[in-house]
Amino acid sequence: MYKKTLLPNGVRIITEEIDHVRSAAIGMWVGAGSRDEREGFEGISHFIEHMFFKGTEHRTARALAESLEAVGGQLNAFTTKEYTCYYAKILDEDLDLAIDVLSDMFFSSLFDEKEIEKEKNVVIEEIKMYEDSPDELIHDVFSEQVWNDHPLGKPILGTEESIRALSREKIMQFLTEHYSPDNLVISVAGKIKHEDVVAKLSPQFGNFNRGGRRVLEETPIGRTIGFYQKKETEQMHIIMGVPGLGQDDEDIYAMHIFNNILGGGLSSRLFQEIREQRGLAYSVYSYHSTYVDTGLFAVYAGTSPKNTQEVIACILEELMEMKEKGISAEELARTKAQIKGGLYLGLEAVSSRMSRLGKTELTYNRVLSPEEVVEKLEKVTLEDVLRVIGRLWKKENISIMTMGPSGHDVVLPDLLKQSGWQ
């Protein structure tokens, strides 16, 4: 059972009591990510995440690192395009310690000027490491190209230039504007009592006041691109995509089923055809990035440069066949069972349950229960899947990007024609 308390200042506390475990997980979910960063602030959400671990008025950076590890717990954080999460997993008996540490980070981080300058170098090294991983980098470059200058298309890490331009003044301004009570959800799952959690969190989190309600940029309008980026790599990295669906779209569950069948796992059509049958790639998959008001559906593959045209043609042929014929009843039933099983297996850990509480409350303003997801999933029909394929994968909406050595240019219109696209 989920329980929710709204503190007077707007902070939401949501919990799930699980009596049969000995652990607990707690997360602070802030509705601030890279899409909230205006010009001159690129990368600041992720940078603030780093700085929360660099020392507080009461603990050094080392003391923060040792605080929960000393009792076998974990302390970490991550930043996405639309939110940032700081979380801890501990034994139930150490929940007070976890709350104290996270509260200390949230309210008393120093943001020392020397540490800021030092951490700039750390983040820049992280950016360089990312740029040395073309199979990861290509996704950011692709979304940046498709969404042009919109913040949602900008990389979460920022750029070397934008990181060097950050200052303590900008950090404090961003915190004041975005780390506000009505933009914060605290989720806790495990061997806990809701009333106890609220009582422990209220003294500090119930009495602060800053910033205001989040205001998102306008929904980005995706553009169709054909883009090549030269990079001295052994493989040619390929990504092909179309504008996707926002989180509240009525077709979102049909889209998840389509994505799973197309390239969501070892049994997916693309994996079986491109890797197992033709031996053209080690890594090939599809995914859908869902945001508040939009999305991006993409297919990725990494292959030898000489096989680039064949891999792209294969992807287009598979998409065209699904667009014309849809999927089978057997595929629909199997995929529903697969998604359902993955959903429930993922909830075996208290950290997964905590994440579901925090993320859905922050993005939907309510908890989206596994049972509700399964119920909506079960209602998806063959006709729904066929409709969403046709809705998304239109010839005029397809964008493509390749990253790798030169001399293997891709002419998408020719490949579309060869694959029978109308």
Coordinates of C-alpha atoms in Angstrom, one line a residue:
M1 CA 0.0 0.0 0.0
Y2 CA 1.2 3.5 -0.8
K3 CA 0.8 6.4 1.6
K4 CA 1.3 10.0 0.7
T5 CA 1.6 13.1 2.8
L6 CA 1.7 16.7 1.5
L7 CA 3.7 19.0 3.8
P8 CA 2.4 22.5 4.2
N9 CA 5.1 24.0 2.0
G10 CA 4.3 21.5 -0.9
V11 CA 6.9 18.8 -0.4
R12 CA 5.5 15.4 -1.2
I13 CA 6.4 12.4 0.9
I14 CA 5.3 9.0 -0.4
T15 CA 6.1 5.6 1.1
E16 CA 5.5 1.9 0.6
E17 CA 5.7 -0.3 3.7
I18 CA 7.3 -3.8 3.1
D19 CA 7.4 -5.7 6.4
H20 CA 9.2 -8.9 5.2
V21 CA 12.5 -7.2 4.3
R22 CA 15.3 -5.8 6.5
S23 CA 16.2 -2.9 4.2
A24 CA 14.9 0.5 3.1
A25 CA 15.6 2.9 0.2
I26 CA 15.0 6.6 0.2
G27 CA 15.2 9.0 -2.7
M28 CA 14.9 12.8 -3.0
W29 CA 13.5 13.5 -6.5
V30 CA 13.9 17.0 -7.8
G31 CA 12.1 18.1 -11.0
A32 CA 15.1 19.7 -12.5
G33 CA 17.2 18.3 -15.3
S34 CA 19.0 19.4 -18.4
R35 CA 15.8 20.5 -20.2
D36 CA 15.5 23.2 -17.5
E37 CA 18.8 24.7 -18.3
R38 CA 18.7 28.0 -20.3
E39 CA 21.6 29.3 -22.3
G40 CA 24.7 29.7 -20.1
F41 CA 23.6 27.1 -17.6
E42 CA 24.1 23.9 -19.8
G43 CA 25.2 21.0 -17.6
I44 CA 24.5 22.7 -14.3
S45 CA 21.9 20.1 -13.1
H46 CA 24.5 17.3 -13.4
F47 CA 27.2 19.5 -11.9
I48 CA 25.1 20.3 -8.8
E49 CA 24.6 16.6 -8.4
H50 CA 28.4 16.2 -8.2
M51 CA 28.7 19.1 -5.8
F52 CA 26.2 17.7 -3.3
F53 CA 28.9 15.1 -2.6
K54 CA 31.8 17.6 -2.1
G55 CA 31.2 18.5 1.5
T56 CA 28.6 20.1 3.8
E57 CA 28.8 22.3 6.9
H58 CA 28.8 19.2 9.0
R59 CA 30.6 16.6 6.8
T60 CA 33.7 16.5 4.6
A61 CA 33.4 14.9 1.2
R62 CA 35.2 11.8 2.6
A63 CA 32.8 11.7 5.6
L64 CA 29.8 11.7 3.2
A65 CA 31.3 8.9 1.2
E66 CA 32.0 6.9 4.4
S67 CA 28.8 7.6 6.2
L68 CA 26.6 4.9 4.7
E69 CA 29.3 2.6 3.4
A70 CA 30.4 2.2 7.0
V71 CA 27.1 0.4 7.8
G72 CA 26.9 -1.5 4.5
G73 CA 24.6 1.1 2.8
Q74 CA 24.8 2.9 -0.5
L75 CA 24.7 6.6 -1.3
N76 CA 24.4 7.8 -4.9
A77 CA 22.6 10.1 -7.4
F78 CA 21.8 10.5 -11.1
T79 CA 20.6 13.3 -13.4
T80 CA 18.3 12.9 -16.4
K81 CA 16.9 15.4 -18.9
E82 CA 13.8 16.1 -16.6
Y83 CA 14.8 15.3 -13.0
T84 CA 17.6 14.6 -10.6
C85 CA 17.6 12.0 -7.9
Y86 CA 19.7 11.6 -4.7
Y87 CA 19.2 8.3 -3.0
A88 CA 20.3 5.9 -0.3
K89 CA 19.8 2.2 0.4
I90 CA 20.4 1.0 3.9
L91 CA 19.3 -1.5 6.6
D92 CA 16.0 -0.4 8.2
E93 CA 17.8 0.4 11.4
D94 CA 19.9 3.0 9.6
L95 CA 17.1 5.0 8.1
D96 CA 17.7 7.9 10.5
L97 CA 21.3 8.1 9.4
A98 CA 20.3 8.1 5.7
I99 CA 17.8 10.9 6.3
D100 CA 20.4 12.9 8.2
V101 CA 23.0 12.5 5.4
L102 CA 20.6 13.3 2.6
S103 CA 19.2 16.3 4.5
D104 CA 22.7 17.5 5.2
M105 CA 23.5 17.4 1.5
F106 CA 20.3 19.1 0.4
F107 CA 20.4 22.0 2.9
S108 CA 24.0 22.4 3.9
S109 CA 26.2 21.7 0.9
L110 CA 29.1 24.2 0.9
F111 CA 29.6 24.7 -2.9
D112 CA 33.1 25.8 -2.0
E113 CA 34.8 27.8 -4.8
K114 CA 37.9 25.7 -4.8
E115 CA 35.9 22.5 -4.9
I116 CA 33.8 23.9 -7.8
E117 CA 37.0 24.5 -9.8
K118 CA 38.3 21.1 -9.0
E119 CA 35.0 19.4 -9.9
K120 CA 34.9 21.2 -13.3
N121 CA 38.0 19.2 -14.3
V122 CA 36.3 15.9 -13.1
V123 CA 33.2 16.6 -15.1
I124 CA 35.2 17.6 -18.2
E125 CA 37.1 14.3 -17.9
E126 CA 33.7 12.6 -17.7
I127 CA 32.6 14.4 -20.9
K128 CA 35.9 13.2 -22.6
M129 CA 35.3 9.7 -21.5
Y130 CA 31.8 9.8 -23.0
E131 CA 33.1 11.2 -26.2
D132 CA 35.4 8.2 -26.4
S133 CA 32.4 5.9 -26.4
P134 CA 30.7 6.4 -29.8
D135 CA 28.0 3.8 -29.1
E136 CA 26.8 6.2 -26.3
L137 CA 27.8 9.5 -27.8
I138 CA 25.7 9.0 -31.0
H139 CA 22.4 9.1 -29.0
D140 CA 23.1 12.6 -27.6
V141 CA 24.3 13.9 -30.9
F142 CA 21.2 12.5 -32.7
S143 CA 18.8 14.0 -30.2
E144 CA 20.6 17.4 -30.4
Q145 CA 20.3 17.3 -34.2
V146 CA 16.7 16.3 -34.2
W147 CA 15.6 18.8 -31.6
N148 CA 17.9 21.5 -32.9
D149 CA 18.4 24.2 -30.2
H150 CA 15.8 23.1 -27.7
P151 CA 17.2 22.3 -24.2
L152 CA 15.7 18.8 -24.3
G153 CA 18.2 18.0 -27.1
K154 CA 21.2 19.2 -25.2
P155 CA 23.6 16.7 -23.5
I156 CA 23.0 16.2 -19.8
L157 CA 26.7 16.6 -19.0
G158 CA 27.0 19.9 -20.8
T159 CA 30.0 20.8 -22.9
E160 CA 33.6 21.6 -21.8
E161 CA 32.9 25.2 -22.6
S162 CA 29.7 25.4 -20.6
I163 CA 31.2 23.6 -17.6
R164 CA 34.1 26.0 -17.5
A165 CA 31.7 29.0 -17.5
L166 CA 29.8 27.8 -14.4
S167 CA 30.1 29.7 -11.2
R168 CA 29.0 29.5 -7.6
E169 CA 26.6 32.4 -8.3
K170 CA 24.9 30.4 -11.2
I171 CA 24.7 27.3 -9.0
M172 CA 23.0 29.1 -6.1
Q173 CA 20.6 30.8 -8.6
F174 CA 19.7 27.5 -10.2
L175 CA 19.1 25.9 -6.7
T176 CA 16.9 28.8 -5.6
E177 CA 14.8 28.6 -8.8
H178 CA 14.4 24.8 -9.1
Y179 CA 15.2 23.1 -5.7
S180 CA 11.9 24.3 -4.4
P181 CA 9.3 22.5 -2.1
D182 CA 6.7 22.0 -4.8
N183 CA 9.4 20.5 -7.1
L184 CA 10.5 17.9 -4.6
V185 CA 9.3 14.4 -3.9
I186 CA 10.8 12.2 -1.2
S187 CA 10.0 8.5 -1.7
V188 CA 10.8 5.7 0.8
A189 CA 10.2 2.0 0.5
G190 CA 11.1 -1.0 2.7
K191 CA 10.7 -1.9 6.4
I192 CA 9.4 1.5 7.5
K193 CA 6.3 3.2 8.9
H194 CA 4.8 6.1 7.0
E195 CA 4.1 8.2 10.1
D196 CA 7.6 7.7 11.4
V197 CA 9.1 8.8 8.0
V198 CA 7.0 11.9 7.9
A199 CA 7.9 12.8 11.5
K200 CA 11.6 12.4 10.7
L201 CA 11.5 14.4 7.5
S202 CA 9.1 17.2 8.5
P203 CA 11.3 19.3 10.7
Q204 CA 13.7 20.2 7.9
F205 CA 11.8 19.5 4.7
G206 CA 8.5 21.0 5.9
N207 CA 9.9 24.4 6.7
F208 CA 12.0 25.6 3.8
N209 CA 10.7 27.8 1.1
R210 CA 12.4 28.9 -2.1
G211 CA 11.8 29.1 -5.8
G212 CA 8.5 28.5 -7.6
R213 CA 6.6 26.1 -9.7
R214 CA 8.4 24.6 -12.6
V215 CA 7.8 26.2 -16.0
L216 CA 8.9 24.0 -18.9
E217 CA 10.1 25.3 -22.3
E218 CA 7.7 24.9 -25.2
T219 CA 7.5 21.3 -26.6
P220 CA 10.3 20.8 -29.0
I221 CA 9.3 20.3 -32.7
G222 CA 11.5 17.6 -34.1
R223 CA 13.1 18.1 -37.5
T224 CA 14.1 15.4 -40.0
I225 CA 17.8 15.1 -40.4
G226 CA 20.4 13.1 -42.3
F227 CA 23.7 13.6 -40.5
Y228 CA 27.1 12.1 -40.6
Q229 CA 29.8 12.7 -38.0
K230 CA 33.4 11.6 -38.8
K231 CA 35.1 9.6 -36.1
E232 CA 38.1 7.3 -36.3
T233 CA 36.4 4.1 -35.1
E234 CA 36.5 0.5 -36.1
Q235 CA 32.7 0.4 -36.5
M236 CA 30.1 2.5 -38.2
H237 CA 27.5 3.5 -35.6
I238 CA 24.0 3.9 -37.0
I239 CA 20.9 5.5 -35.4
M240 CA 17.6 6.0 -37.1
G241 CA 14.6 7.5 -35.5
V242 CA 11.3 9.4 -35.5
P243 CA 9.5 11.7 -33.1
G244 CA 7.9 9.7 -30.3
L245 CA 5.1 10.0 -27.7
G246 CA 4.7 11.9 -24.5
Q247 CA 4.1 10.2 -21.2
D248 CA 0.3 10.7 -21.2
D249 CA -0.3 9.7 -24.8
E250 CA -3.1 7.1 -25.3
D251 CA -0.8 5.0 -27.5
I252 CA 2.1 4.7 -25.1
Y253 CA 1.4 1.1 -24.1
A254 CA 0.9 -0.1 -27.7
M255 CA 4.2 1.7 -28.5
H256 CA 6.0 -0.2 -25.7
I257 CA 4.8 -3.5 -27.2
F258 CA 5.9 -2.5 -30.7
N259 CA 9.3 -1.4 -29.4
N260 CA 9.8 -4.7 -27.5
I261 CA 9.0 -6.8 -30.6
L262 CA 11.1 -4.6 -32.9
G263 CA 14.3 -4.4 -30.9
G264 CA 13.7 -4.8 -27.2
G265 CA 15.6 -8.0 -26.4
L266 CA 17.3 -11.2 -27.6
S267 CA 14.1 -12.5 -29.1
S268 CA 13.3 -9.2 -30.9
R269 CA 13.0 -9.1 -34.7
L270 CA 16.0 -6.9 -35.3
F271 CA 18.3 -8.9 -33.0
Q272 CA 17.3 -12.2 -34.5
E273 CA 17.6 -10.9 -38.1
I274 CA 20.6 -8.7 -38.0
R275 CA 22.7 -10.5 -35.4
E276 CA 21.6 -14.1 -35.3
Q277 CA 20.6 -14.7 -38.9
R278 CA 23.0 -12.4 -40.8
G279 CA 25.8 -11.9 -38.3
L280 CA 26.1 -8.2 -39.1
A281 CA 26.3 -6.7 -35.7
Y282 CA 27.0 -7.4 -32.0
S283 CA 24.8 -4.6 -30.7
V284 CA 21.4 -3.8 -32.2
Y285 CA 18.3 -2.6 -30.4
S286 CA 15.5 -0.1 -30.4
Y287 CA 14.3 2.2 -27.6
H288 CA 11.8 5.0 -26.9
S289 CA 12.8 7.9 -24.7
T290 CA 9.6 9.3 -23.1
Y291 CA 9.3 12.8 -21.7
V292 CA 6.5 14.9 -20.2
D293 CA 5.3 16.2 -23.6
T294 CA 7.2 14.3 -26.3
G295 CA 9.4 11.4 -27.1
L296 CA 12.0 10.0 -29.4
F297 CA 11.8 6.5 -31.0
A298 CA 15.2 5.2 -32.3
V299 CA 16.9 2.1 -33.6
Y300 CA 20.7 1.7 -33.0
A301 CA 23.2 -0.7 -34.6
G302 CA 27.0 -0.9 -34.7
T303 CA 28.6 -2.7 -37.6
S304 CA 31.6 -2.8 -39.9
P305 CA 31.7 0.2 -42.3
K306 CA 31.3 -2.1 -45.3
N307 CA 28.0 -3.5 -43.9
T308 CA 26.5 -0.1 -43.2
Q309 CA 24.1 0.0 -46.2
E310 CA 23.0 -3.6 -45.6
V311 CA 22.2 -3.1 -41.9
I312 CA 20.2 0.1 -42.6
A313 CA 18.3 -1.7 -45.4
C314 CA 17.5 -4.5 -43.1
I315 CA 16.2 -2.2 -40.4
L316 CA 14.0 -0.4 -43.0
E317 CA 12.7 -3.7 -44.4
E318 CA 11.8 -5.0 -40.9
L319 CA 10.0 -1.7 -40.1
M320 CA 8.2 -1.8 -43.5
E321 CA 7.0 -5.3 -43.0
M322 CA 5.6 -4.5 -39.5
K323 CA 4.0 -1.3 -40.9
E324 CA 2.2 -3.2 -43.6
K325 CA 1.4 -6.5 -41.7
G326 CA 1.5 -5.6 -38.0
I327 CA 2.4 -8.3 -35.5
S328 CA 1.0 -11.7 -34.8
A329 CA -1.3 -12.7 -31.9
E330 CA 1.4 -14.9 -30.6
E331 CA 3.9 -12.0 -30.6
L332 CA 1.4 -9.8 -28.8
A333 CA 0.7 -12.4 -26.1
R334 CA 4.4 -13.2 -25.6
T335 CA 5.4 -9.6 -25.4
K336 CA 2.7 -8.7 -22.9
A337 CA 4.0 -11.6 -20.7
Q338 CA 7.6 -10.5 -21.2
I339 CA 6.9 -6.9 -20.1
K340 CA 4.7 -8.0 -17.2
G341 CA 7.3 -10.4 -16.0
G342 CA 10.1 -7.8 -16.3
L343 CA 8.0 -5.3 -14.4
Y344 CA 7.2 -7.5 -11.4
L345 CA 10.7 -9.0 -11.3
G346 CA 12.1 -5.5 -11.2
L347 CA 10.1 -4.7 -8.1
E348 CA 11.8 -7.4 -6.0
A349 CA 14.3 -4.8 -4.7
V350 CA 13.2 -2.0 -2.4
S351 CA 15.3 0.5 -4.4
S352 CA 13.2 -0.3 -7.5
R353 CA 10.0 0.2 -5.5
M354 CA 11.3 3.5 -4.2
S355 CA 12.2 4.6 -7.7
R356 CA 8.7 3.8 -9.0
L357 CA 7.1 5.8 -6.2
G358 CA 9.3 8.8 -6.7
K359 CA 9.5 9.0 -10.5
T360 CA 5.7 8.5 -11.1
E361 CA 4.7 10.9 -8.4
L362 CA 7.1 13.5 -9.7
T363 CA 6.1 13.1 -13.4
Y364 CA 2.4 12.1 -13.1
N365 CA 1.5 13.7 -9.7
R366 CA 0.4 10.3 -8.5
V367 CA 1.7 6.8 -8.1
L368 CA 1.4 4.7 -11.2
S369 CA 1.0 1.2 -9.7
P370 CA 2.3 -2.0 -11.5
E371 CA -1.3 -3.3 -11.5
E372 CA -2.5 -0.2 -13.4
V373 CA 0.3 -0.6 -15.9
V374 CA -0.5 -4.3 -16.5
E375 CA -4.2 -3.6 -16.8
K376 CA -3.6 -1.0 -19.6
L377 CA -1.0 -3.3 -21.2
E378 CA -3.5 -6.2 -21.4
K379 CA -6.0 -3.9 -23.2
V380 CA -3.7 -3.4 -26.1
T381 CA -4.9 -5.1 -29.3
L382 CA -3.3 -6.0 -32.6
E383 CA -5.1 -3.1 -34.2
D384 CA -3.6 -0.7 -31.6
V385 CA -0.1 -1.8 -32.4
L386 CA -0.6 -1.5 -36.1
R387 CA -2.0 1.9 -35.7
V388 CA 0.9 3.2 -33.6
I389 CA 3.4 1.8 -36.1
G390 CA 1.7 3.7 -38.8
R391 CA 1.4 6.8 -36.7
L392 CA 5.1 7.0 -35.7
W393 CA 7.1 5.5 -38.6
K394 CA 6.1 7.7 -41.5
K395 CA 8.6 8.1 -44.4
E396 CA 8.7 11.9 -44.1
N397 CA 9.5 11.7 -40.3
I398 CA 12.5 9.3 -40.5
S399 CA 15.9 10.8 -39.5
I400 CA 19.2 9.0 -39.7
M401 CA 22.7 9.6 -38.4
T402 CA 25.9 7.7 -38.8
M403 CA 29.2 8.1 -36.9
G404 CA 32.4 6.5 -38.0
P405 CA 35.1 6.5 -40.7
S406 CA 34.5 8.4 -43.9
G407 CA 33.9 6.8 -47.3
H408 CA 30.6 5.1 -46.4
D409 CA 28.0 7.7 -47.2
V410 CA 24.3 6.8 -46.7
V411 CA 21.6 8.1 -49.1
L412 CA 18.4 7.5 -47.1
P413 CA 15.9 8.3 -49.9
D414 CA 17.5 5.6 -52.1
L415 CA 17.4 3.0 -49.2
L416 CA 13.8 3.9 -48.4
K417 CA 12.9 3.3 -52.1
Q418 CA 14.8 0.0 -52.2
S419 CA 13.0 -1.1 -49.0
G420 CA 9.6 -0.4 -50.5
W421 CA 8.7 2.6 -48.4
Q422 CA 5.9 4.7 -49.9

